[in-house]
Tab-separated table of C-alpha atoms in Angstrom:
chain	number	residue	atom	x	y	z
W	1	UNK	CA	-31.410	72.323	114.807
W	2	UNK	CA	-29.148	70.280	117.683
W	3	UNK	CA	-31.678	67.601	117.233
W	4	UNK	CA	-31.533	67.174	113.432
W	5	UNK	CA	-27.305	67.645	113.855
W	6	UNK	CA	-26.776	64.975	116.517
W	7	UNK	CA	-29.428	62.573	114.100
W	8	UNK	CA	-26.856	63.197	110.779
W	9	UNK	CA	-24.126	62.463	112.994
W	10	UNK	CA	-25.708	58.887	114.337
W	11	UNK	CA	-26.541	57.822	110.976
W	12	UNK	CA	-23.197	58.982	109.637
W	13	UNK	CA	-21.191	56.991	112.641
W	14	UNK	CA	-23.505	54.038	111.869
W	15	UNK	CA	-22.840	53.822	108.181
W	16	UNK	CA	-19.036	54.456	108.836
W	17	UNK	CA	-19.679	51.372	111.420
W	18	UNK	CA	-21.401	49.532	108.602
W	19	UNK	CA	-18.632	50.245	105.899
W	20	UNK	CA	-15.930	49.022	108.660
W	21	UNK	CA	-17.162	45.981	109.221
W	22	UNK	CA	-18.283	44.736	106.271
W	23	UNK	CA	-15.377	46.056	104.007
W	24	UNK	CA	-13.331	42.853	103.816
W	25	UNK	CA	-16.574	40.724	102.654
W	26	UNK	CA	-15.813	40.032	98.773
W	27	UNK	CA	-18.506	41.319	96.309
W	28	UNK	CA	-19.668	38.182	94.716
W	29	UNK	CA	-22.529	38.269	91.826
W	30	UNK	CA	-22.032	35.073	90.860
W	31	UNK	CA	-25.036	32.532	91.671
W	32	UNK	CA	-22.741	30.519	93.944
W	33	UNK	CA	-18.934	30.712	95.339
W	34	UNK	CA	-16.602	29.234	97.600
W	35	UNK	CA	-12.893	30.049	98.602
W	36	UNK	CA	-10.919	26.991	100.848
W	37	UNK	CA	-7.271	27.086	101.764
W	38	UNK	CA	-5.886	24.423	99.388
W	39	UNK	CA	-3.935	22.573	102.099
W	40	UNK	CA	-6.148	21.841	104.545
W	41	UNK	CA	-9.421	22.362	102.968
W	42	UNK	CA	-11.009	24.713	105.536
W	43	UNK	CA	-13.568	26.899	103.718
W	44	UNK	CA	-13.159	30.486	103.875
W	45	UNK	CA	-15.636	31.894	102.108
W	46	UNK	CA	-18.754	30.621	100.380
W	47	UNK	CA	-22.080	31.570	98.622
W	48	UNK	CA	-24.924	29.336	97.532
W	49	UNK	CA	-21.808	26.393	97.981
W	50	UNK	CA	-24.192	23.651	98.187
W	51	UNK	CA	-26.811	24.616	95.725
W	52	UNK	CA	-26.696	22.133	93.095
W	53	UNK	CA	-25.527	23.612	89.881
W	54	UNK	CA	-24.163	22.849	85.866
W	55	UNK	CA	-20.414	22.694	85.894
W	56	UNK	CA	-19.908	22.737	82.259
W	57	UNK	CA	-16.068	21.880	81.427
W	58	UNK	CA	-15.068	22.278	84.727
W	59	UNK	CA	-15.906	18.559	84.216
W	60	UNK	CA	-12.978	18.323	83.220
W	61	UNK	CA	-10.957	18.444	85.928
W	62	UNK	CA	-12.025	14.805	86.953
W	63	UNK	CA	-11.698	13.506	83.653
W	64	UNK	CA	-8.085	14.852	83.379
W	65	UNK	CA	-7.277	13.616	86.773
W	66	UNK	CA	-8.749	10.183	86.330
W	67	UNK	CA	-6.781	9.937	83.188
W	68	UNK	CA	-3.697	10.614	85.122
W	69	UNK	CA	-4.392	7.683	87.936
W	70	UNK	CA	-4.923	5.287	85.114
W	71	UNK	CA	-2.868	5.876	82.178
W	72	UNK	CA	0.865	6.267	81.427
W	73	UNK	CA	1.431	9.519	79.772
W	74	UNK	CA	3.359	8.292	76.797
W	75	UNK	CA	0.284	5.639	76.699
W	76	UNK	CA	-1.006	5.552	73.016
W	77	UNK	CA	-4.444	6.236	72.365
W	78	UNK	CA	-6.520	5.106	68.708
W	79	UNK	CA	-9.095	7.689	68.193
W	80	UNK	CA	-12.197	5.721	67.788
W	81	UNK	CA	-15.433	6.618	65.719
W	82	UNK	CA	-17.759	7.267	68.735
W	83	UNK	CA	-14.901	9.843	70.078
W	84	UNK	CA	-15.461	12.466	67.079
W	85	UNK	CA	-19.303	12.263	66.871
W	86	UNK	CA	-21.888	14.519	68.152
W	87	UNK	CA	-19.200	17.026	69.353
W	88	UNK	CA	-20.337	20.899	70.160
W	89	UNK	CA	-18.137	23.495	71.677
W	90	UNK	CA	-14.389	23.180	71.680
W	91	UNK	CA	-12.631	20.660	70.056
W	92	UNK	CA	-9.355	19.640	68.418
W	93	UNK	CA	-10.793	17.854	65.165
W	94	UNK	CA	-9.643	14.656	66.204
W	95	UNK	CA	-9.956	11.872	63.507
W	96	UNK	CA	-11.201	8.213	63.902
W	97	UNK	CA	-8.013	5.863	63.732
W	98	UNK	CA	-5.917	9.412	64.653
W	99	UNK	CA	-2.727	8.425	67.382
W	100	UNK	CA	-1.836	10.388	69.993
W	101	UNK	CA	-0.212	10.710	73.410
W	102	UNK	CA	-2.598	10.364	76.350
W	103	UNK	CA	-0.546	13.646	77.385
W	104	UNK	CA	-1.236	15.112	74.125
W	105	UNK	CA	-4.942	14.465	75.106
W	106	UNK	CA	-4.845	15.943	78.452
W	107	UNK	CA	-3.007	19.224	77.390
W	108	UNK	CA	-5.962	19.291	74.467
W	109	UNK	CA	-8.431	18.141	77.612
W	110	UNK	CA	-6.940	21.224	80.338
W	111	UNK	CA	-5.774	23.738	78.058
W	112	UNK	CA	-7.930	24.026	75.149
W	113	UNK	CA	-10.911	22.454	77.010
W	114	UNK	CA	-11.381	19.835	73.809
W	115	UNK	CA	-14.794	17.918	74.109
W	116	UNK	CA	-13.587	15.387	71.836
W	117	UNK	CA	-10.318	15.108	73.876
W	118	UNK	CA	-12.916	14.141	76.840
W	119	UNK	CA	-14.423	11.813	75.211
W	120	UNK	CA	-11.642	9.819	73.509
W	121	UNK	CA	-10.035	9.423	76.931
W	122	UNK	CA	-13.206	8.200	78.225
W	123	UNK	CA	-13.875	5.682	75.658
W	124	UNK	CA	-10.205	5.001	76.107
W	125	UNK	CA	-10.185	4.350	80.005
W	126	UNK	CA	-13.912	2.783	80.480
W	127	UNK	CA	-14.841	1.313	77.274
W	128	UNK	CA	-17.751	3.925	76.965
W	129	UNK	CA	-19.053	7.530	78.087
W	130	UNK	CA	-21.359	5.752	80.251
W	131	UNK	CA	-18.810	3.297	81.919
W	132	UNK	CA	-16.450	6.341	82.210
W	133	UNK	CA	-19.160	8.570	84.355
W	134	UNK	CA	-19.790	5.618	86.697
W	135	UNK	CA	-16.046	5.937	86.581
W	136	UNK	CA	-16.430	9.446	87.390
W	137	UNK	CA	-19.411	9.538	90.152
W	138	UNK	CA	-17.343	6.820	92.296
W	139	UNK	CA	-14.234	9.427	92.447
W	140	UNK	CA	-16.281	11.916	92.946
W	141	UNK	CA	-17.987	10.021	96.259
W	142	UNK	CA	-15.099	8.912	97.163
W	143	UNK	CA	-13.505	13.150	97.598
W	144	UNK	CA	-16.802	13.642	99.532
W	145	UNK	CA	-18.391	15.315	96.399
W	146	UNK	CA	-21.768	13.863	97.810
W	147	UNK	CA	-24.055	16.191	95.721
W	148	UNK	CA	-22.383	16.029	92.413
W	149	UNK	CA	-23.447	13.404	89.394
W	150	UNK	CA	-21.539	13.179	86.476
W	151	UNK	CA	-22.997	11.970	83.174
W	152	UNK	CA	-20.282	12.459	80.447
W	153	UNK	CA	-16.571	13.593	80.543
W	154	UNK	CA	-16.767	17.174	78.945
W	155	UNK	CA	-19.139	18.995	80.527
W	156	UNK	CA	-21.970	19.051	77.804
W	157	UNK	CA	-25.163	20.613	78.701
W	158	UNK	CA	-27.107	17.453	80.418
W	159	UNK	CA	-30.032	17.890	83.154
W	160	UNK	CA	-28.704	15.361	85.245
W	161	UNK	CA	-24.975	16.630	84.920
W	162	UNK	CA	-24.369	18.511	88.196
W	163	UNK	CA	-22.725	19.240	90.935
W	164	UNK	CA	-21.643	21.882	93.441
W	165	UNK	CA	-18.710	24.695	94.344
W	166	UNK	CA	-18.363	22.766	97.709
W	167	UNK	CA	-17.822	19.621	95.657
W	168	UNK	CA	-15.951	21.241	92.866
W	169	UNK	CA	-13.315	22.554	95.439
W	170	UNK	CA	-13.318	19.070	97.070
W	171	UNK	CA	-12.241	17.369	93.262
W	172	UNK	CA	-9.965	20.572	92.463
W	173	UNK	CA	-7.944	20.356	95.995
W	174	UNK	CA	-7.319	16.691	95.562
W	175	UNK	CA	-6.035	16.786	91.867
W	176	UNK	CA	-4.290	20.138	92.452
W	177	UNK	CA	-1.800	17.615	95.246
W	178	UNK	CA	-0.750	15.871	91.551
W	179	UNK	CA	2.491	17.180	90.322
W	180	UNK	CA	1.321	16.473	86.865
W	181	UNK	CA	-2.150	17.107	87.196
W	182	UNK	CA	-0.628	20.844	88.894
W	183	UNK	CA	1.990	21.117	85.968
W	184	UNK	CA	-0.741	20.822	82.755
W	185	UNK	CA	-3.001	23.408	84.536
W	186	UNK	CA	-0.296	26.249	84.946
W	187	UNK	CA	0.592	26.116	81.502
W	188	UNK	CA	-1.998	28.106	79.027
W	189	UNK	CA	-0.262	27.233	75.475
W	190	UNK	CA	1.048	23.916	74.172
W	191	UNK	CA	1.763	22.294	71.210
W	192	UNK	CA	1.072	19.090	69.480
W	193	UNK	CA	2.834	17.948	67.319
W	194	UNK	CA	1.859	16.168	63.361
W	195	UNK	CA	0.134	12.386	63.832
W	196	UNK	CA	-0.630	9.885	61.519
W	197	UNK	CA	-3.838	11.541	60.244
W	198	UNK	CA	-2.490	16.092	60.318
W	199	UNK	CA	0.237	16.978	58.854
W	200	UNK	CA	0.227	20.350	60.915
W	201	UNK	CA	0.386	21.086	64.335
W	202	UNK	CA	-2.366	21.743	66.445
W	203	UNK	CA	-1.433	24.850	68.600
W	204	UNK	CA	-3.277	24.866	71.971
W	205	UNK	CA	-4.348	28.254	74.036
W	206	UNK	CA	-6.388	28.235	77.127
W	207	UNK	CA	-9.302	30.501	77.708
W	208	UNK	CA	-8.225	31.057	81.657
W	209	UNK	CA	-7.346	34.782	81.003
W	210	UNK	CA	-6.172	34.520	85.176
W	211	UNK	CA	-3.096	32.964	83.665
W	212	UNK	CA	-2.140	35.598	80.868
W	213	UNK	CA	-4.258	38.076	79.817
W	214	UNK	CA	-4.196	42.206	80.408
W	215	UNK	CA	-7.586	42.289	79.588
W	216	UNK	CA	-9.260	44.858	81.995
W	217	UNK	CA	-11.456	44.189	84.726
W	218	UNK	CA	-13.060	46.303	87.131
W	219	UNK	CA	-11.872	45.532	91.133
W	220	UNK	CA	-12.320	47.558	94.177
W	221	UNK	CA	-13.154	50.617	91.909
W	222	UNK	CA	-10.112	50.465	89.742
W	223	UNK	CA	-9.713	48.790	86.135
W	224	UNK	CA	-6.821	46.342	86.362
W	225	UNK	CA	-5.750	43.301	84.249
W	226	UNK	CA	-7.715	39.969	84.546
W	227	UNK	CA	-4.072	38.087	85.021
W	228	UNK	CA	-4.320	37.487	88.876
W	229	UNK	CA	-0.605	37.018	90.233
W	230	UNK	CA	0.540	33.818	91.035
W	231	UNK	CA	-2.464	32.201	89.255
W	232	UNK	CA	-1.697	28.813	88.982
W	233	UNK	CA	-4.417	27.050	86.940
W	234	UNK	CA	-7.179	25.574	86.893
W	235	UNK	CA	-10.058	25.454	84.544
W	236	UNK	CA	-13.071	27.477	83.036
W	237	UNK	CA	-15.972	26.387	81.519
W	238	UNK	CA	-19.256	27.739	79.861
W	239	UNK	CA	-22.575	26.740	78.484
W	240	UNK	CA	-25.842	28.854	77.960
W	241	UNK	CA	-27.316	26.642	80.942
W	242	UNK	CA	-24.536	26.856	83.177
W	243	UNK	CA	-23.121	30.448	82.506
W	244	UNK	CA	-19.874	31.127	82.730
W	245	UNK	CA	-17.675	29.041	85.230
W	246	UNK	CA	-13.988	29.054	86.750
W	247	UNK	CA	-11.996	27.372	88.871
W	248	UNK	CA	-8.802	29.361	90.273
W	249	UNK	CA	-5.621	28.330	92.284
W	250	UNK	CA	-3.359	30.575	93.154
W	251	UNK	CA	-0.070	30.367	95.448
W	252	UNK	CA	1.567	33.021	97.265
W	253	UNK	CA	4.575	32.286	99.642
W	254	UNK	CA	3.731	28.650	99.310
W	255	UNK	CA	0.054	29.600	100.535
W	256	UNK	CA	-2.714	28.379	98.071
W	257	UNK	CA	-5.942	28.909	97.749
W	258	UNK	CA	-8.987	27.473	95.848
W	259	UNK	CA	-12.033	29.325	94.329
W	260	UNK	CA	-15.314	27.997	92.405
W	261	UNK	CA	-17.166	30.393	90.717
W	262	UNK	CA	-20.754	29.116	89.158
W	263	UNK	CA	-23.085	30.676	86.845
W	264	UNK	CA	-21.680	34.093	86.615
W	265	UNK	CA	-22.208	36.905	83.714
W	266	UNK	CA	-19.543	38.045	81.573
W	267	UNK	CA	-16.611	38.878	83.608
W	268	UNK	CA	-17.871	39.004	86.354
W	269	UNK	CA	-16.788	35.318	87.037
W	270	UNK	CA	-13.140	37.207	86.712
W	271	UNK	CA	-14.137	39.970	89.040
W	272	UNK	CA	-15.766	37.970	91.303
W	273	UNK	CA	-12.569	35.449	91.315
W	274	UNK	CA	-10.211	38.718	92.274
W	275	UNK	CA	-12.596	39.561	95.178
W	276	UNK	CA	-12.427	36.273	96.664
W	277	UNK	CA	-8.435	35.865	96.030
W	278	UNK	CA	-8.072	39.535	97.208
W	279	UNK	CA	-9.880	38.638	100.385
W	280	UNK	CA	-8.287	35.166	101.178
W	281	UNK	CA	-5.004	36.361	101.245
W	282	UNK	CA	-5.387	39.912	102.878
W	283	UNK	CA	-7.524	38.242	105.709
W	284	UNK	CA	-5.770	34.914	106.675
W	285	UNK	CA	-2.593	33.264	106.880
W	286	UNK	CA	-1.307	29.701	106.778
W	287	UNK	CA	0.811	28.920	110.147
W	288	UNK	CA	2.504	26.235	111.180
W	289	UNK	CA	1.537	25.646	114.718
W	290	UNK	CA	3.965	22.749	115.021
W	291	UNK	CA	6.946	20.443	113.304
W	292	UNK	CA	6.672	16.748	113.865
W	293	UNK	CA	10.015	15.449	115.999
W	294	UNK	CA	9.934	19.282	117.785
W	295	UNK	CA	10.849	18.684	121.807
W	296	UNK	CA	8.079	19.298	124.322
W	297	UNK	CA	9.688	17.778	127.509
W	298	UNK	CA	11.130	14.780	129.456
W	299	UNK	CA	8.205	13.453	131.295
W	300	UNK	CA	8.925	11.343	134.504
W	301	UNK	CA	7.971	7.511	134.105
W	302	UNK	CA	7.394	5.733	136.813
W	303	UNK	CA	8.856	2.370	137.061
W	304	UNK	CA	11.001	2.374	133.898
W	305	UNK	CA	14.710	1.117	133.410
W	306	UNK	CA	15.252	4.879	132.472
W	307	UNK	CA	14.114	7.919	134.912
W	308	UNK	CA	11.805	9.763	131.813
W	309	UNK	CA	10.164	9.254	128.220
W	310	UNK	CA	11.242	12.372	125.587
W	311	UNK	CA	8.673	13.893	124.507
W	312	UNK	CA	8.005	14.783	121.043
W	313	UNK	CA	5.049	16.378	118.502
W	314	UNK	CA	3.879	13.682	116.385
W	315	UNK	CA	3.510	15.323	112.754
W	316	UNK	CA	3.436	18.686	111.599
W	317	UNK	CA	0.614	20.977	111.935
W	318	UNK	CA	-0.619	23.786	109.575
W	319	UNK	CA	-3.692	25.810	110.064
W	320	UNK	CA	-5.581	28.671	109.147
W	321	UNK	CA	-5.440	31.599	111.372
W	322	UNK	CA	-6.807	35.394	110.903
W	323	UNK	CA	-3.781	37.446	109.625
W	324	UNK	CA	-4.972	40.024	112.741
W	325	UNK	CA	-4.469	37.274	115.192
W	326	UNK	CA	-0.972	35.288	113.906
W	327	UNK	CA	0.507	36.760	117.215
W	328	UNK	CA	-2.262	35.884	119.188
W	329	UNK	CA	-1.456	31.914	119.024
W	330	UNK	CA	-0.805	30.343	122.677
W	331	UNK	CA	-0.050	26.286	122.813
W	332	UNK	CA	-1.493	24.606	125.933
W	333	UNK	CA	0.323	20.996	126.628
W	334	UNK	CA	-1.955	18.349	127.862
W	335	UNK	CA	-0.709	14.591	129.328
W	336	UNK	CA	-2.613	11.886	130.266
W	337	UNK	CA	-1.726	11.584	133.492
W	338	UNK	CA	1.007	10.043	135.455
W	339	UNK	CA	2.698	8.129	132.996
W	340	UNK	CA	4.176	4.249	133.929
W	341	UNK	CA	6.411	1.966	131.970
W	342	UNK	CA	6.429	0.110	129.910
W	343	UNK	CA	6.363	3.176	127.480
W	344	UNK	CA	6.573	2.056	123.335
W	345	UNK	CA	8.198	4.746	121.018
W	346	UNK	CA	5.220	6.456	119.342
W	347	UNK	CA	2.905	5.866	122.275
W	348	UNK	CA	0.620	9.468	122.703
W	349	UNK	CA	1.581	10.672	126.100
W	350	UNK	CA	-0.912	13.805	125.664
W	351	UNK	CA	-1.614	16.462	123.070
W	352	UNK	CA	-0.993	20.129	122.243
W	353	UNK	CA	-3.415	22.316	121.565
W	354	UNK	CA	-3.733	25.601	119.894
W	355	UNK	CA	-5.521	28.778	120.671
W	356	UNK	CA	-6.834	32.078	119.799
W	357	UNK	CA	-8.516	33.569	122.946
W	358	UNK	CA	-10.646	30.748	123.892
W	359	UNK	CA	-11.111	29.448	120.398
W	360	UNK	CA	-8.940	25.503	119.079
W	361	UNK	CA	-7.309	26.602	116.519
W	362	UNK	CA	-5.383	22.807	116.202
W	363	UNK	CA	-4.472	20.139	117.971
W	364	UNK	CA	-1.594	17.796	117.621
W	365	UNK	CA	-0.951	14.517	119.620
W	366	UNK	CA	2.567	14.384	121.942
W	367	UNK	CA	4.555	11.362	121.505
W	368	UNK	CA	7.580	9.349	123.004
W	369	UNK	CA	10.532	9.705	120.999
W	370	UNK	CA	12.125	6.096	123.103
W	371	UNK	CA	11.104	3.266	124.348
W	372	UNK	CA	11.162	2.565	128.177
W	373	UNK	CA	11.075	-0.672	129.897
W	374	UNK	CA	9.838	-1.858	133.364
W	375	UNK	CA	12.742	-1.801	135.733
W	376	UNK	CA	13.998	-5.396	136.611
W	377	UNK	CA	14.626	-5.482	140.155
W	378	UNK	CA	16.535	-8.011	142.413
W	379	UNK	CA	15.104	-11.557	143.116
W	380	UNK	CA	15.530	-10.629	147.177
W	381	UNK	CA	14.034	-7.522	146.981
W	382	UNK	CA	10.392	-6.862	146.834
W	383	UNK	CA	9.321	-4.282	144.778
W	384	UNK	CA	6.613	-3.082	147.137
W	385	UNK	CA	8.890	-2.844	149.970
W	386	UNK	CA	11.475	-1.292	148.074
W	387	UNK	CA	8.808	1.402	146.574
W	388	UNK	CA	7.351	2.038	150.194
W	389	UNK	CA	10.810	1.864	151.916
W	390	UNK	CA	12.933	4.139	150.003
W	391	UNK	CA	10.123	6.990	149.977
W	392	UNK	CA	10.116	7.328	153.418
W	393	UNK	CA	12.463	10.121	154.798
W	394	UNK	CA	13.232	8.074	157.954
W	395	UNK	CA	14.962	5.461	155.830
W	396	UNK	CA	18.167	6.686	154.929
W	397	UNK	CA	19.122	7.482	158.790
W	398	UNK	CA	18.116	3.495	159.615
W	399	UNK	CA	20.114	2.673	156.935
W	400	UNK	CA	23.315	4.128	157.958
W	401	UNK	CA	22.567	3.455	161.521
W	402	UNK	CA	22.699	-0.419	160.279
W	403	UNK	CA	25.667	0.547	158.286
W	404	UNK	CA	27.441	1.622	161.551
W	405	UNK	CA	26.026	-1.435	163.694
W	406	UNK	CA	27.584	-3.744	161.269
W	407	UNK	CA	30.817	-1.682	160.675
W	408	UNK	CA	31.213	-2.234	164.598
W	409	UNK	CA	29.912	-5.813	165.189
W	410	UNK	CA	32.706	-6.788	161.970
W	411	UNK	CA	35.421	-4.902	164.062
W	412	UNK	CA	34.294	-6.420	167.056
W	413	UNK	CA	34.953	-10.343	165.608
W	414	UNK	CA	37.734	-9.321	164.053
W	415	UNK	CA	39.560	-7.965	167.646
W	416	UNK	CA	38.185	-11.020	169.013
W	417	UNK	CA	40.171	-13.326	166.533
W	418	UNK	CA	43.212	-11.389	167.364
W	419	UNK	CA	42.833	-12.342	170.817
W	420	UNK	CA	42.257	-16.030	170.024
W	421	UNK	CA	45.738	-15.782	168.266
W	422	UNK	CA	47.638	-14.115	170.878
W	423	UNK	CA	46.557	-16.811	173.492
W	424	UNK	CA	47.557	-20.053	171.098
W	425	UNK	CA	50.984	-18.391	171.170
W	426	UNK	CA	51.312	-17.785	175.150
């Protein structure tokens, strides 16, 4: 009886141990994931991240994004022919010869996902679809998206149209740091308004329920609504190859963070988006380790027109830390050495670095907030002698002892003199 009692009690410490440790690791069922902090891009969190993939109209983020870089906004675009055939899945029933906005088409392109949108700005930009992913593919190498290949601008179900959540996080991060990229994603209705071939307006909605909706989800055993807080943007997408797909921002205390969801089922790309979000921001924090000008020290120079060189951090740092171990953070300051003029302004006189227990957290380079010259010294006096002479604790005592010597010799001629004068007057 002991025997069987102490055996319940191991195996119910070591699934207690088991539930502990692994009870801030997001349930993901989606066939791959990934989770980076948006500003500097560490990754977090990822499943299946590099597995190559179908991104649908998540596409679209690059399209919209290239659009921005090389188009005005109040730019006028002609629909052409080639824009408004062949077109399956969402669209805005654009019309050949219709005019519009190239903002009009990029709310049309990131709100209500329009595949003709896509394509008209493509044409638009590159001349062609074809021209426009070349377009696409050098961006896309360019962000480090090494694994991706883009063959049209709306995500339309294509073999060789892929990519990854690693490389969809790379594309998202860098066109989430555009203010109007940023501003179009955050919005989920919009407007636009009668053109030369509708008489009515075309009123947009977006199908990122993050941004709105109270539909219910299921999350950490409780039904809640599908609108995450602080949802930001960015994009969803869906075909029967690829599955449902989303790409989430959200900022908290002016924290963001990215996630890629690929080829879920239903909503689970929402549940699996709330894990991920739930987890990022309950497990780490964005710190800033250090703020560029901040005073380290005066650090002795040796041989400059000035005693020291201030010392200074060179740029601010931010990094990714465990929220457990925010109080944990020591800075260790590192110079190179003795330091000797002349010194420039900017010059790296050492670095800080960063730790938790023995781990780098950052590192940041030290600077010199002046400049500091070579000392000019007198024509008569050799520099060496000077440097070896005035170390040396005997040589102050010579010195005055010369001091005095002199002081008496002067006194000396001058009492002589006076008796020179007295005698020409006897």
């Amino acid at each position: 009886m002991k025997k069987c009692i102490a055996v319940i009690m191991i195996i119910l410490f070591l699934v207690n141990f088991s539930i502990n440790v692994f009870a801030d690791t997001p349930i993901v069922t989606s066939e791959a994931a990934i989770l980076i902090d948006a500003e500097t891009g560490e990754v977090l969190f990822e499943k299946n991240s590099h597995v190559s993939l179908y991104p649908a109209s998540t596409t679209k983020i690059m399209t919209g994004i290239l659009a921005i870089e090389n188009c005005d906004l109040d730019e006028e675009v002609v629909i052409p022919r080639e824009a408004t055939l062949g077109i399956e899945g969402s669209h805005i029933a654009l019309e050949p010869g219709e005019v519009l906005t190239m903002e009009n088409l990029l709310y049309a392109l990131l709100i209500e996902s329009a595949n003709d949108a896509a394509k008209a700005i493509a044409i638009h930009i590159s001349g062609s679809v074809e021209d426009f992913a070349k377009l696409m593919n050098e961006k896309a190498k360019e962000l480090g998206a090494y694994d991706t290949n883009f063959v049209n601008p709306n995500g339309l179900h294509d073999d060789n149209h892929v990519t990854t959540a690693y490389d969809l996080s790379l594309i998202t991060r860098y066109a989430m740091k555009n203010k109007v990229f940023a501003n179009i994603v955050k919005e989920y209705l919009y407007t636009i308004d009668t053109t030369n071939k509708k008489s009515e307006p075309r009123y947009l909605k977006s199908s990122n329920k993050m941004l709105y909706s109270d539909d219910e989800i299921r999350v950490d055993g409780k039904y809640i609504p599908t609108k995450y807080y602080g949802a930001i943007g960015v994009k969803t997408g869906y075909t029967p190859e690829a599955k449902n797909c989303l790409v989430t921002a959200v900022k908290r205390d002016n924290h963001t963070l990215i996630t890629v969801v690929l080829k879920a089922v239903g909503r689970n790309l929402y549940e699996d988006t709330h894990n991920l979000m739930n987890y990022g921001f309950k497990n780490f924090t964005l710190e800033n380790l250090a703020y560029k000008n901040s005073f380290i020290e005066n650090i002795n120079v040796e041989s400059g027109n000035i005693p020291f060189a201030t010392a200074v951090i060179e740029k601010d740092l931010k990094a990714i830390v465990p929220s457990s171990n925010v109080n944990n953070i020591k800075s260790l300051i590192n110079l190179n050495g003795e330091v000797k003029a002349p010194i420039t302004e900017g010059q790296v006189l050492g670095q800080v670095d960063y730790m938790i227990d023995d781990e780098l957290v950052g590192s940041v380079n030290i600077v010199s907030a002046t400049n500091v010259t070579k000392k000019t010294l007198p024509p008569t006096l050799d520099y060496a002698n000077e440097k070896f002479l005035l170390r040396k604790w005997w040589t102050w005592p010579i010195i005055l002892l010369l001091l005095v010597i002199v002081n008496l010799k002067i006194r000396q001629l001058r009492r002589r003199r006076r008796r020179q004068r007295r005698t020409m007057f006897v």
